[in-house]
Short mmCIF file of C-alpha atoms in Angstrom, two decimals:
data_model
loop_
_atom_site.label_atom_id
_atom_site.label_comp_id
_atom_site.label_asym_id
_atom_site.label_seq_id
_atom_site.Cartn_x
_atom_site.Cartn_y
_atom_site.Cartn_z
CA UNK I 291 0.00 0.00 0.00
CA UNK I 292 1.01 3.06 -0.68
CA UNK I 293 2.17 5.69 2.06
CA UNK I 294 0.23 8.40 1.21
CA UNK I 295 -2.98 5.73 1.08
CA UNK I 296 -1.56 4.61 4.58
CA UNK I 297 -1.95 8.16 5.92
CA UNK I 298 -5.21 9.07 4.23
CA UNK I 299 -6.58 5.52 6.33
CA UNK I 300 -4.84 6.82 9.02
CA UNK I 301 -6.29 9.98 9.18
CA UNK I 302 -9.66 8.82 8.47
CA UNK I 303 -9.50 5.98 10.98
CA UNK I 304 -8.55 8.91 13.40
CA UNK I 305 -11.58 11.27 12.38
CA UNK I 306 -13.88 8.85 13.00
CA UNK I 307 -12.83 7.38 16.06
CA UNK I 308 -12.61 11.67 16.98
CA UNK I 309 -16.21 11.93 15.55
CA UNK I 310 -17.79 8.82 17.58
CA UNK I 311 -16.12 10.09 20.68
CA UNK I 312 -17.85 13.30 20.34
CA UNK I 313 -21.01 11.41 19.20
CA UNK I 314 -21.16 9.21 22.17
CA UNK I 315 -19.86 12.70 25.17
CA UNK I 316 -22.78 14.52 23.15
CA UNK I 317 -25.75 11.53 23.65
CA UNK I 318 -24.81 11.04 27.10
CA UNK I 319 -24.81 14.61 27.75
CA UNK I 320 -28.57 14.67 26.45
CA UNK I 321 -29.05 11.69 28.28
CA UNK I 322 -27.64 12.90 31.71
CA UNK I 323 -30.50 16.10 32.38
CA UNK I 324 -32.86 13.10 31.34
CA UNK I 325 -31.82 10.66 33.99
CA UNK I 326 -31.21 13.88 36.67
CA UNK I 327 -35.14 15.00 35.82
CA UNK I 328 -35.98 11.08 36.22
CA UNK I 329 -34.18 10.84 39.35
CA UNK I 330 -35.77 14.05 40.77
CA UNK I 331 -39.18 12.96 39.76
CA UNK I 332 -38.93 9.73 41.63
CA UNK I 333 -37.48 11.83 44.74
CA UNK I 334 -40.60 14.06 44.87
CA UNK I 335 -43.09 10.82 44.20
CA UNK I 336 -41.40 8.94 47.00
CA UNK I 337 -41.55 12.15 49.16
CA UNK I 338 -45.37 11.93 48.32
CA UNK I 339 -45.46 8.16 48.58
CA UNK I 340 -44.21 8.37 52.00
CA UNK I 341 -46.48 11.34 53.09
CA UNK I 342 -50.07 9.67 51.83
CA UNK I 343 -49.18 6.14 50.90
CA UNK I 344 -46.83 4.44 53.30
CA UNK I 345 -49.29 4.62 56.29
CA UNK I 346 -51.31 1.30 54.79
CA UNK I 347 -48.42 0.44 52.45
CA UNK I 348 -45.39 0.86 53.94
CA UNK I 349 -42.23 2.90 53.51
CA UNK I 350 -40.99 -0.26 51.60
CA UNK I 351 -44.20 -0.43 49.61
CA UNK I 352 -45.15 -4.21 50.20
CA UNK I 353 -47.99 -3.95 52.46
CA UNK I 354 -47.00 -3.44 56.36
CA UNK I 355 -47.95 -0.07 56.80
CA UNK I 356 -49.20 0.94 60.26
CA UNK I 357 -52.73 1.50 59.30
CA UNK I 358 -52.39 -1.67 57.36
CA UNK I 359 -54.25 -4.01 60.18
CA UNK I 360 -57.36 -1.60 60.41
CA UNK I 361 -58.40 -2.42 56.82
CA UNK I 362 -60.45 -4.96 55.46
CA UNK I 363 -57.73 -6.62 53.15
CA UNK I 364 -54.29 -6.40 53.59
CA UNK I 365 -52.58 -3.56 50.98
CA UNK I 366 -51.04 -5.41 48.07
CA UNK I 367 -46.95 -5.53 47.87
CA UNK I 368 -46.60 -2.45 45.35
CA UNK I 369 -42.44 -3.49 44.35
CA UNK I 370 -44.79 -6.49 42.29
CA UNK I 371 -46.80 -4.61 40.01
CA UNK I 372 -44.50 -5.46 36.60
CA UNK I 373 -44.08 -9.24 37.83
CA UNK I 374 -48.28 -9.53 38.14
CA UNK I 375 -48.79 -7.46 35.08
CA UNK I 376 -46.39 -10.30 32.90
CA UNK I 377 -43.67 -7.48 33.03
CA UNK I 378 -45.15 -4.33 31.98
CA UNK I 379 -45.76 -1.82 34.26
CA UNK I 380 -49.71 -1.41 34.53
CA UNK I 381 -49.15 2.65 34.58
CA UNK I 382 -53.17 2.85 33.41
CA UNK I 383 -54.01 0.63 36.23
CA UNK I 384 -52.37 2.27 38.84
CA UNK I 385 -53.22 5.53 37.97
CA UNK I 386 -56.97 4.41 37.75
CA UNK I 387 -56.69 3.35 41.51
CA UNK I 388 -54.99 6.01 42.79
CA UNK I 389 -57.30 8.82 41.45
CA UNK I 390 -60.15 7.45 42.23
CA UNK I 391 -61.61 5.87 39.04
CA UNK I 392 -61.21 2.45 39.86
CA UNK I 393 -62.12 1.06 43.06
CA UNK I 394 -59.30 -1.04 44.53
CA UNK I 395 -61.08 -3.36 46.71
CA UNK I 396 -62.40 -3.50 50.00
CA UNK I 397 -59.43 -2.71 51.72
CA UNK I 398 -60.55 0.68 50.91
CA UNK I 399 -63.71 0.96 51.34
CA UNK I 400 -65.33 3.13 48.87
CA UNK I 401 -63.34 4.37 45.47
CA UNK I 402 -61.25 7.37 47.36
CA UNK I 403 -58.05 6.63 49.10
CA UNK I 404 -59.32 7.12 52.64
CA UNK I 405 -56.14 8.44 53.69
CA UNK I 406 -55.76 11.27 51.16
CA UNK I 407 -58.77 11.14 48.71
CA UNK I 408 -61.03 13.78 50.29
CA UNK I 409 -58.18 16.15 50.86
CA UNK I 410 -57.04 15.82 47.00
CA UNK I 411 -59.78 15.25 45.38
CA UNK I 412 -61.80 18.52 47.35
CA UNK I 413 -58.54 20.48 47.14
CA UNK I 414 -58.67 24.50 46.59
CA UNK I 415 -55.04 24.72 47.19
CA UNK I 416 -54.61 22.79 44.22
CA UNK I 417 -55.26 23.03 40.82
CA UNK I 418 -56.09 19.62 38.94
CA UNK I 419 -52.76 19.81 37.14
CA UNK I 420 -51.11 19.88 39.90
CA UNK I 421 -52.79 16.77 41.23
CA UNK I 422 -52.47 15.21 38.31
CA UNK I 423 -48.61 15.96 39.17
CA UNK I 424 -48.72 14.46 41.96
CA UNK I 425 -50.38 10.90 40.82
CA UNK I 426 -47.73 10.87 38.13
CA UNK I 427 -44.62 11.62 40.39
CA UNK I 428 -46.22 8.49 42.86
CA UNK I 429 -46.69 6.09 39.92
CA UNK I 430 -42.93 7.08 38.51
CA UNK I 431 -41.81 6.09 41.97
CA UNK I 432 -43.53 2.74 42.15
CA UNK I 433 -42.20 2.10 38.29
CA UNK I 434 -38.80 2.64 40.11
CA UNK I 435 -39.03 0.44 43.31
CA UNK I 436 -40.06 -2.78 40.99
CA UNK I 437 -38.62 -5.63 41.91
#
C-alpha cells in the first residue's frame, strides 16, 4: 500500500474514532439532564409516597404499613406490580386506583383513598394539574421500586 494511502486511512481511521467520541460525550450529555429529571421525579413521588401512601403500604411499599391491620384486606406488595402485570408496568391501572376511578377493593372501602382522597380530590389549594402531578410523580416512583 502506498504511504500516502496509509496516511489518508490513518487519518480517516482517526476522524472517526474523533467523531464517535464526540457522538457518544454529546448523547450522554442529552441523556444525563434526562436521567437527573428522572431521578428528581422519583425523589418528589417517594416524598409523596411516604407522606399519603406508606401509612397502609409501607415505607418499603409491600404492604405493612401501620394503618395496614385496620383495613379490610391487607394492601397489596406495590415493588410487584410489573411481575403480576407479565412485566409491563400497569401505569393505566395504577393511575386508575390512585385517582379514584377504579375502586381497589375493600381494603378501601369506597373508590377514594381514605387516607388522602377527600383532601385531593376537594382540594382548593390545588389546581387539577397539579394533582395530576402528583399521581404521576407516585406512579414514577412505584415504576422505580419494581422488583
Amino acid at each position: 500500500m502506498k504511504e500516502s494511502t496509509r496516511m489518508h486511512s490513518k487519518t480517516k481511521f482517526h476522524s472517526y474514532t474523533i467523531f464517535s467520541a464526540l457522538m457518544t460525550t454529546a448523547l450522554i450529555g442529552l441523556a444525563l439532564p434526562a436521567a437527573a429529571a428522572d431521578k428528581g421525579i422519583e425523589a418528589a413521588g417517594k416524598n409523596q409516597y411516604l407522606n399519603y401512601c406508606a401509612v397502609c403500604h409501607g415505607e418499603d411499599a409491600k404492604g405493612g404499613g401501620p394503618f395496614a391491620n385496620v383495613l379490610n384486606k391487607a394492601p397489596p406488595d406495590l415493588t410487584v406490580l410489573t411481575k403480576a402485570n407479565d412485566g409491563t408496568f400497569p401505569f393505566d391501572k395504577i393511575y386508575s386506583a390512585i385517582d379514584g376511578r377504579k375502586s381497589v377493593g375493600g381494603a378501601h372501602g369506597s373508590k377514594d383513598m381514605p387516607i388522602w382522597g377527600s383532601e385531593w380530590k376537594d382540594s382548593t389549594v390545588l389546581t387539577e394539574t397539579a394533582l395530576r402531578g402528583r399521581i404521576l410523580e407516585m406512579i414514577i416512583y412505584l415504576r422505580s421500586i419494581q422488583q
